[in-house]
């Protein structure tokens, strides 16, 4: 009997202890990263310049202020951006123009763009100088690579994106034609205009006289333009003006300064110089020559596809 009582007492104690025990389950939010390292603001300000790597970024819907920027910087609560290639490395002491402000909360970045509005990003550090900005509302992911101004290769960015430089002026006016070279039809063309790829082409030319107001220029011709590399010379490019009729024009393209280009026509030996008129400072997605064709950066592969599509359309029309 005593043994039975002892057994019952032990059983009751075990039941009491079991009933008092509650299993605590802690749910971990998979989207919240535990970070014992530097704060987001420290990460953003560790580098003076963040290059926006469009080719490495992804998403079907763009964030305009990032899509148009070559670089962004985060300085004391303000966002700076280099949206233009003309003056790159000099505008704003290399930082570009002030385009908005920002706040950080944990690893969340709230960006307030002066013209494009407010955007919230989840930020993930990919490496020591590489971060990803993820915009949950659109699914867009932007890869930013950090540099200091004194080590950032502004020239590399300029020449890798020189086709955008040609679009930064409303028109290019011919200011010089060399005495050397054969007489040819291009001698009569005094204005060029370069546009994002559109339905009928992406460049136009005019024979209007020098000094014509840009808004009054009559564009006689249009077609497709393409800029290609010259093997072995990074700073030398070729420009092809593929007119919407069988003849094309081929040039060696040299940039003289931030508003002057030189075109050497290979077939005739003639050199031309053009100066940009009507500088376009890109600040918002509706800037530029057409609200339906804003200056937004595209992947290199996409640009080539668009050019090939325009060429195919031209070839079909000429049949």
C-alpha positions as a LaTeX table, in Angstrom:
\begin{tabular}{lrrr}
\hline
Residue & $x$ (\AA) & $y$ (\AA) & $z$ (\AA) \\
\hline
Unk1 & 0.00 & 0.00 & 0.00 \\
Unk2 & 2.82 & 2.35 & 0.88 \\
Unk3 & 4.48 & 1.56 & $-2.43$ \\
Unk4 & 1.27 & 2.34 & $-4.32$ \\
Unk5 & 0.89 & 5.71 & $-2.52$ \\
Unk6 & 4.48 & 6.58 & $-3.34$ \\
Unk7 & 3.90 & 5.77 & $-7.01$ \\
Unk8 & 0.72 & 7.87 & $-7.10$ \\
Unk9 & 2.56 & 10.83 & $-5.53$ \\
Unk10 & 5.34 & 10.66 & $-8.11$ \\
Unk11 & 2.79 & 10.47 & $-10.92$ \\
Unk12 & 0.92 & 13.53 & $-9.63$ \\
Unk13 & 4.13 & 15.56 & $-9.43$ \\
Unk14 & 5.01 & 14.57 & $-13.01$ \\
Unk15 & 1.55 & 15.60 & $-14.21$ \\
Unk16 & 1.75 & 18.94 & $-12.42$ \\
Unk17 & 5.14 & 19.74 & $-13.91$ \\
Unk18 & 3.98 & 18.69 & $-17.36$ \\
Unk19 & 0.83 & 20.83 & $-17.17$ \\
Unk20 & 2.85 & 23.88 & $-16.10$ \\
Unk21 & 5.22 & 23.59 & $-19.07$ \\
Unk22 & 4.29 & 25.64 & $-22.14$ \\
Unk23 & 6.29 & 25.28 & $-25.34$ \\
Unk24 & 7.32 & 28.71 & $-26.61$ \\
Unk25 & 7.47 & 28.88 & $-30.42$ \\
Unk26 & 9.23 & 31.94 & $-31.82$ \\
Unk27 & 8.42 & 32.69 & $-35.44$ \\
Unk28 & 11.26 & 34.29 & $-37.36$ \\
Unk29 & 10.27 & 36.65 & $-40.12$ \\
Unk30 & 12.31 & 35.47 & $-43.13$ \\
Unk31 & 12.33 & 39.01 & $-44.53$ \\
Unk32 & 13.99 & 40.53 & $-41.46$ \\
Unk33 & 17.74 & 40.09 & $-41.44$ \\
Unk34 & 19.57 & 40.01 & $-38.13$ \\
Unk35 & 22.48 & 42.32 & $-38.68$ \\
Unk36 & 25.22 & 42.88 & $-36.16$ \\
Unk37 & 27.40 & 44.73 & $-38.66$ \\
Unk38 & 27.28 & 48.32 & $-39.89$ \\
Unk39 & 23.99 & 50.17 & $-40.22$ \\
Unk40 & 22.44 & 50.77 & $-43.62$ \\
Unk41 & 23.35 & 54.44 & $-43.46$ \\
Unk42 & 26.97 & 53.48 & $-42.83$ \\
Unk43 & 26.90 & 51.10 & $-45.80$ \\
Unk44 & 25.43 & 53.77 & $-48.08$ \\
Unk45 & 27.91 & 56.45 & $-47.03$ \\
Unk46 & 31.00 & 54.22 & $-47.02$ \\
Unk47 & 31.24 & 54.87 & $-50.77$ \\
Unk48 & 30.97 & 58.28 & $-52.40$ \\
Unk49 & 29.65 & 56.96 & $-55.71$ \\
Unk50 & 27.30 & 54.05 & $-56.40$ \\
Unk51 & 27.27 & 52.95 & $-60.04$ \\
Unk52 & 23.84 & 51.72 & $-61.13$ \\
Unk53 & 24.58 & 48.48 & $-62.99$ \\
Unk54 & 21.58 & 48.28 & $-65.31$ \\
Unk55 & 22.86 & 45.15 & $-67.06$ \\
Unk56 & 22.89 & 43.28 & $-63.73$ \\
Unk57 & 19.54 & 44.69 & $-62.54$ \\
Unk58 & 16.16 & 43.09 & $-63.19$ \\
Unk59 & 12.41 & 43.70 & $-63.15$ \\
Unk60 & 9.68 & 44.43 & $-65.67$ \\
Unk61 & 8.62 & 47.73 & $-64.07$ \\
Unk62 & 11.29 & 50.37 & $-63.61$ \\
Unk63 & 11.93 & 52.88 & $-60.86$ \\
Unk64 & 12.44 & 56.04 & $-62.96$ \\
Unk65 & 15.02 & 57.89 & $-60.88$ \\
Unk66 & 17.27 & 54.81 & $-60.71$ \\
Unk67 & 16.66 & 53.76 & $-64.30$ \\
Unk68 & 17.87 & 57.10 & $-65.65$ \\
Unk69 & 20.88 & 57.43 & $-63.32$ \\
Unk70 & 24.43 & 56.37 & $-64.12$ \\
Unk71 & 25.44 & 56.91 & $-60.49$ \\
Unk72 & 23.74 & 57.81 & $-57.23$ \\
Unk73 & 25.21 & 59.07 & $-53.96$ \\
Unk74 & 23.84 & 59.26 & $-50.42$ \\
Unk75 & 25.19 & 62.25 & $-48.53$ \\
Unk76 & 23.84 & 63.58 & $-45.26$ \\
Unk77 & 20.25 & 62.64 & $-46.00$ \\
Unk78 & 20.35 & 63.88 & $-49.61$ \\
Unk79 & 20.41 & 61.83 & $-52.82$ \\
Unk80 & 22.64 & 62.97 & $-55.68$ \\
Unk81 & 22.62 & 61.50 & $-59.18$ \\
Unk82 & 24.59 & 61.67 & $-62.40$ \\
Unk83 & 21.80 & 61.42 & $-64.97$ \\
Unk84 & 23.77 & 63.00 & $-67.80$ \\
Unk85 & 27.05 & 62.08 & $-69.45$ \\
Unk86 & 27.81 & 65.64 & $-70.48$ \\
Unk87 & 29.79 & 67.00 & $-67.53$ \\
Unk88 & 30.17 & 63.58 & $-65.92$ \\
Unk89 & 32.89 & 63.77 & $-63.29$ \\
Unk90 & 32.57 & 67.56 & $-62.99$ \\
Unk91 & 28.90 & 68.22 & $-62.26$ \\
Unk92 & 28.47 & 68.63 & $-58.52$ \\
Unk93 & 32.15 & 67.83 & $-57.93$ \\
Unk94 & 31.51 & 64.38 & $-59.40$ \\
Unk95 & 28.37 & 63.64 & $-57.38$ \\
Unk96 & 25.97 & 65.07 & $-59.98$ \\
Unk97 & 22.81 & 66.96 & $-59.07$ \\
Unk98 & 20.68 & 66.91 & $-55.92$ \\
Unk99 & 17.55 & 64.91 & $-56.78$ \\
Unk100 & 15.95 & 64.18 & $-53.41$ \\
Unk101 & 16.38 & 62.93 & $-49.86$ \\
Unk102 & 16.38 & 59.64 & $-47.97$ \\
Unk103 & 15.90 & 57.95 & $-44.60$ \\
Unk104 & 16.93 & 54.52 & $-43.35$ \\
Unk105 & 15.11 & 52.19 & $-40.96$ \\
Unk106 & 17.03 & 49.02 & $-40.27$ \\
Unk107 & 17.91 & 47.82 & $-43.75$ \\
Unk108 & 14.98 & 49.62 & $-45.37$ \\
Unk109 & 15.68 & 52.67 & $-47.53$ \\
Unk110 & 13.02 & 55.33 & $-48.01$ \\
Unk111 & 13.86 & 57.55 & $-50.99$ \\
Unk112 & 12.00 & 60.79 & $-51.65$ \\
Unk113 & 12.68 & 61.94 & $-55.21$ \\
Unk114 & 11.93 & 65.59 & $-55.93$ \\
Unk115 & 9.95 & 64.80 & $-59.09$ \\
Unk116 & 9.41 & 61.04 & $-59.34$ \\
Unk117 & 7.90 & 60.56 & $-55.87$ \\
Unk118 & 8.57 & 58.26 & $-52.91$ \\
Unk119 & 10.02 & 54.76 & $-53.04$ \\
Unk120 & 10.78 & 52.21 & $-50.33$ \\
Unk121 & 13.49 & 49.60 & $-50.89$ \\
Unk122 & 14.66 & 46.53 & $-49.02$ \\
Unk123 & 18.45 & 46.66 & $-49.11$ \\
Unk124 & 20.71 & 43.63 & $-49.17$ \\
Unk125 & 24.49 & 43.80 & $-49.05$ \\
Unk126 & 25.90 & 41.43 & $-51.67$ \\
Unk127 & 29.60 & 42.09 & $-51.06$ \\
Unk128 & 31.90 & 44.69 & $-49.59$ \\
Unk129 & 31.05 & 47.24 & $-52.28$ \\
Unk130 & 27.89 & 45.85 & $-53.86$ \\
Unk131 & 24.28 & 46.20 & $-52.71$ \\
Unk132 & 20.86 & 45.28 & $-54.05$ \\
Unk133 & 17.89 & 47.65 & $-53.83$ \\
Unk134 & 14.66 & 45.66 & $-54.02$ \\
Unk135 & 11.41 & 47.55 & $-54.61$ \\
Unk136 & 8.61 & 45.24 & $-53.37$ \\
Unk137 & 5.78 & 47.15 & $-55.07$ \\
Unk138 & 7.18 & 46.57 & $-58.57$ \\
Unk139 & 9.57 & 43.67 & $-58.06$ \\
Unk140 & 12.42 & 45.74 & $-59.49$ \\
Unk141 & 15.92 & 44.90 & $-58.30$ \\
Unk142 & 18.79 & 47.34 & $-58.82$ \\
Unk143 & 22.43 & 46.40 & $-58.34$ \\
Unk144 & 24.66 & 49.23 & $-57.13$ \\
Unk145 & 28.47 & 49.04 & $-57.05$ \\
Unk146 & 30.33 & 51.39 & $-54.71$ \\
Unk147 & 33.41 & 53.48 & $-55.51$ \\
Unk148 & 35.28 & 56.49 & $-54.21$ \\
Unk149 & 35.41 & 59.46 & $-56.56$ \\
Unk150 & 39.19 & 59.35 & $-56.93$ \\
Unk151 & 39.10 & 55.72 & $-58.09$ \\
Unk152 & 35.88 & 55.77 & $-60.10$ \\
Unk153 & 36.48 & 55.54 & $-63.87$ \\
Unk154 & 34.17 & 58.25 & $-65.19$ \\
Unk155 & 35.65 & 57.85 & $-68.70$ \\
Unk156 & 34.73 & 54.16 & $-68.75$ \\
Unk157 & 31.11 & 54.99 & $-67.94$ \\
Unk158 & 31.06 & 57.77 & $-70.54$ \\
Unk159 & 32.39 & 55.72 & $-73.44$ \\
Unk160 & 30.39 & 52.62 & $-72.53$ \\
Unk161 & 27.22 & 54.71 & $-72.76$ \\
Unk162 & 28.15 & 57.19 & $-75.47$ \\
Unk163 & 24.89 & 56.57 & $-77.37$ \\
Unk164 & 23.08 & 58.31 & $-74.48$ \\
Unk165 & 25.48 & 61.26 & $-74.71$ \\
Unk166 & 24.31 & 61.85 & $-78.28$ \\
Unk167 & 20.72 & 62.09 & $-76.98$ \\
Unk168 & 21.52 & 64.80 & $-74.42$ \\
Unk169 & 21.09 & 67.68 & $-76.87$ \\
Unk170 & 18.01 & 68.65 & $-78.83$ \\
Unk171 & 20.15 & 68.99 & $-81.94$ \\
Unk172 & 23.77 & 68.83 & $-83.09$ \\
Unk173 & 24.74 & 71.70 & $-85.39$ \\
Unk174 & 27.56 & 71.35 & $-87.90$ \\
Unk175 & 30.27 & 73.91 & $-87.15$ \\
Unk176 & 33.14 & 72.65 & $-89.32$ \\
Unk177 & 33.76 & 70.81 & $-92.59$ \\
Unk178 & 37.32 & 70.04 & $-93.65$ \\
Unk179 & 38.71 & 71.10 & $-97.00$ \\
Unk180 & 40.08 & 67.60 & $-97.42$ \\
Unk181 & 37.76 & 64.92 & $-98.69$ \\
Unk182 & 35.47 & 64.26 & $-101.60$ \\
Unk183 & 32.29 & 66.24 & $-102.13$ \\
Unk184 & 29.33 & 64.12 & $-101.00$ \\
Unk185 & 25.63 & 64.50 & $-100.02$ \\
Unk186 & 26.40 & 64.63 & $-96.28$ \\
Unk187 & 28.13 & 67.99 & $-96.88$ \\
Unk188 & 24.63 & 69.49 & $-97.14$ \\
Unk189 & 23.39 & 68.22 & $-93.79$ \\
Unk190 & 23.77 & 70.79 & $-91.04$ \\
Unk191 & 21.86 & 69.24 & $-88.14$ \\
Unk192 & 21.62 & 65.83 & $-86.50$ \\
Unk193 & 19.27 & 64.67 & $-83.77$ \\
Unk194 & 19.59 & 61.41 & $-81.84$ \\
Unk195 & 16.57 & 59.83 & $-80.15$ \\
Unk196 & 15.71 & 56.67 & $-78.23$ \\
Unk197 & 14.63 & 53.90 & $-80.58$ \\
Unk198 & 11.16 & 54.68 & $-81.93$ \\
Unk199 & 8.68 & 53.48 & $-84.49$ \\
Unk200 & 10.31 & 55.09 & $-87.53$ \\
Unk201 & 13.95 & 55.38 & $-86.49$ \\
Unk202 & 16.15 & 56.95 & $-83.90$ \\
Unk203 & 18.03 & 59.74 & $-85.65$ \\
Unk204 & 17.05 & 62.64 & $-87.87$ \\
Unk205 & 19.01 & 65.05 & $-90.05$ \\
Unk206 & 18.31 & 68.43 & $-91.62$ \\
Unk207 & 19.73 & 70.65 & $-94.35$ \\
Unk208 & 18.43 & 73.85 & $-92.73$ \\
Unk209 & 20.91 & 76.71 & $-92.54$ \\
Unk210 & 23.16 & 77.31 & $-89.56$ \\
Unk211 & 21.60 & 79.41 & $-86.83$ \\
Unk212 & 18.08 & 78.04 & $-87.29$ \\
Unk213 & 16.22 & 77.92 & $-83.94$ \\
Unk214 & 16.06 & 74.32 & $-82.77$ \\
Unk215 & 12.26 & 74.33 & $-82.59$ \\
Unk216 & 12.07 & 75.52 & $-86.21$ \\
Unk217 & 14.36 & 72.90 & $-87.73$ \\
Unk218 & 12.74 & 70.88 & $-90.50$ \\
Unk219 & 14.00 & 67.32 & $-90.38$ \\
Unk220 & 14.55 & 66.10 & $-93.94$ \\
Unk221 & 15.67 & 62.54 & $-93.22$ \\
Unk222 & 15.44 & 59.93 & $-90.51$ \\
Unk223 & 16.84 & 56.49 & $-89.87$ \\
Unk224 & 18.69 & 54.29 & $-87.41$ \\
Unk225 & 21.95 & 55.14 & $-85.69$ \\
Unk226 & 24.36 & 52.73 & $-84.06$ \\
Unk227 & 27.58 & 53.23 & $-82.12$ \\
Unk228 & 30.17 & 50.45 & $-82.09$ \\
Unk229 & 33.57 & 49.86 & $-80.52$ \\
Unk230 & 36.86 & 49.98 & $-82.37$ \\
Unk231 & 38.97 & 46.94 & $-81.42$ \\
Unk232 & 42.08 & 47.94 & $-79.51$ \\
Unk233 & 41.02 & 51.57 & $-78.92$ \\
Unk234 & 38.49 & 52.00 & $-76.14$ \\
Unk235 & 38.14 & 55.76 & $-76.69$ \\
Unk236 & 37.45 & 55.47 & $-80.42$ \\
Unk237 & 33.95 & 54.62 & $-81.66$ \\
Unk238 & 32.26 & 54.25 & $-85.01$ \\
Unk239 & 28.91 & 55.83 & $-85.87$ \\
Unk240 & 26.62 & 54.39 & $-88.53$ \\
Unk241 & 23.74 & 56.49 & $-89.85$ \\
Unk242 & 21.45 & 53.91 & $-91.44$ \\
Unk243 & 19.05 & 56.08 & $-93.45$ \\
Unk244 & 15.54 & 54.93 & $-94.34$ \\
Unk245 & 16.65 & 54.52 & $-97.93$ \\
Unk246 & 19.43 & 52.28 & $-99.26$ \\
Unk247 & 22.44 & 54.58 & $-98.66$ \\
Unk248 & 24.19 & 54.60 & $-95.28$ \\
Unk249 & 26.87 & 56.86 & $-93.83$ \\
Unk250 & 29.84 & 55.54 & $-91.84$ \\
Unk251 & 32.01 & 57.67 & $-89.53$ \\
Unk252 & 34.77 & 57.44 & $-86.97$ \\
Unk253 & 33.33 & 59.19 & $-83.91$ \\
Unk254 & 35.52 & 61.24 & $-81.57$ \\
Unk255 & 34.34 & 63.28 & $-78.58$ \\
Unk256 & 36.20 & 66.60 & $-78.43$ \\
Unk257 & 34.51 & 67.94 & $-75.29$ \\
Unk258 & 31.20 & 67.75 & $-73.42$ \\
Unk259 & 29.32 & 69.45 & $-76.25$ \\
Unk260 & 31.38 & 68.84 & $-79.39$ \\
Unk261 & 31.86 & 65.71 & $-81.51$ \\
Unk262 & 33.95 & 65.00 & $-84.59$ \\
Unk263 & 32.85 & 62.71 & $-87.40$ \\
Unk264 & 35.39 & 61.43 & $-89.91$ \\
Unk265 & 33.69 & 60.01 & $-92.98$ \\
Unk266 & 35.72 & 56.97 & $-93.92$ \\
Unk267 & 34.57 & 56.69 & $-97.54$ \\
Unk268 & 35.29 & 60.32 & $-98.52$ \\
Unk269 & 38.04 & 61.37 & $-96.11$ \\
Unk270 & 35.99 & 64.34 & $-94.89$ \\
Unk271 & 35.98 & 65.51 & $-91.27$ \\
Unk272 & 32.97 & 67.22 & $-89.70$ \\
Unk273 & 32.45 & 68.77 & $-86.29$ \\
Unk274 & 29.08 & 69.20 & $-84.60$ \\
Unk275 & 28.22 & 71.15 & $-81.46$ \\
Unk276 & 25.29 & 70.30 & $-79.23$ \\
Unk277 & 22.42 & 72.77 & $-78.92$ \\
Unk278 & 19.63 & 72.64 & $-76.36$ \\
Unk279 & 21.23 & 70.69 & $-73.51$ \\
Unk280 & 18.72 & 68.39 & $-71.79$ \\
Unk281 & 19.23 & 67.89 & $-68.06$ \\
Unk282 & 17.48 & 64.63 & $-67.28$ \\
Unk283 & 15.70 & 64.83 & $-63.94$ \\
Unk284 & 12.36 & 63.09 & $-64.34$ \\
Unk285 & 10.91 & 60.31 & $-66.46$ \\
Unk286 & 9.04 & 62.87 & $-68.58$ \\
Unk287 & 12.16 & 64.82 & $-69.54$ \\
Unk288 & 13.55 & 64.76 & $-73.03$ \\
Unk289 & 12.19 & 65.23 & $-76.50$ \\
Unk290 & 9.11 & 63.05 & $-76.12$ \\
Unk291 & 7.07 & 62.02 & $-73.11$ \\
Unk292 & 6.42 & 58.69 & $-74.81$ \\
Unk293 & 10.16 & 58.09 & $-75.30$ \\
Unk294 & 11.85 & 59.22 & $-72.07$ \\
Unk295 & 15.56 & 58.79 & $-71.52$ \\
Unk296 & 15.68 & 55.65 & $-69.41$ \\
Unk297 & 18.72 & 53.41 & $-69.48$ \\
Unk298 & 18.30 & 49.96 & $-70.95$ \\
Unk299 & 20.34 & 46.79 & $-70.89$ \\
Unk300 & 22.95 & 46.67 & $-73.65$ \\
Unk301 & 21.30 & 43.55 & $-75.06$ \\
Unk302 & 17.92 & 45.32 & $-75.24$ \\
Unk303 & 19.39 & 48.26 & $-77.16$ \\
Unk304 & 20.95 & 45.93 & $-79.72$ \\
Unk305 & 17.64 & 44.07 & $-80.13$ \\
Unk306 & 15.78 & 47.33 & $-80.73$ \\
Unk307 & 18.30 & 48.44 & $-83.35$ \\
Unk308 & 18.09 & 45.07 & $-85.12$ \\
Unk309 & 14.29 & 45.29 & $-85.07$ \\
Unk310 & 14.42 & 48.73 & $-86.68$ \\
Unk311 & 16.83 & 47.48 & $-89.33$ \\
Unk312 & 14.56 & 44.52 & $-90.08$ \\
Unk313 & 11.61 & 46.88 & $-90.43$ \\
Unk314 & 13.59 & 49.06 & $-92.83$ \\
Unk315 & 14.67 & 46.06 & $-94.91$ \\
Unk316 & 11.07 & 44.88 & $-95.15$ \\
Unk317 & 9.89 & 48.33 & $-96.26$ \\
Unk318 & 12.52 & 48.47 & $-99.01$ \\
Unk319 & 11.47 & 45.15 & $-100.57$ \\
\hline
\end{tabular}
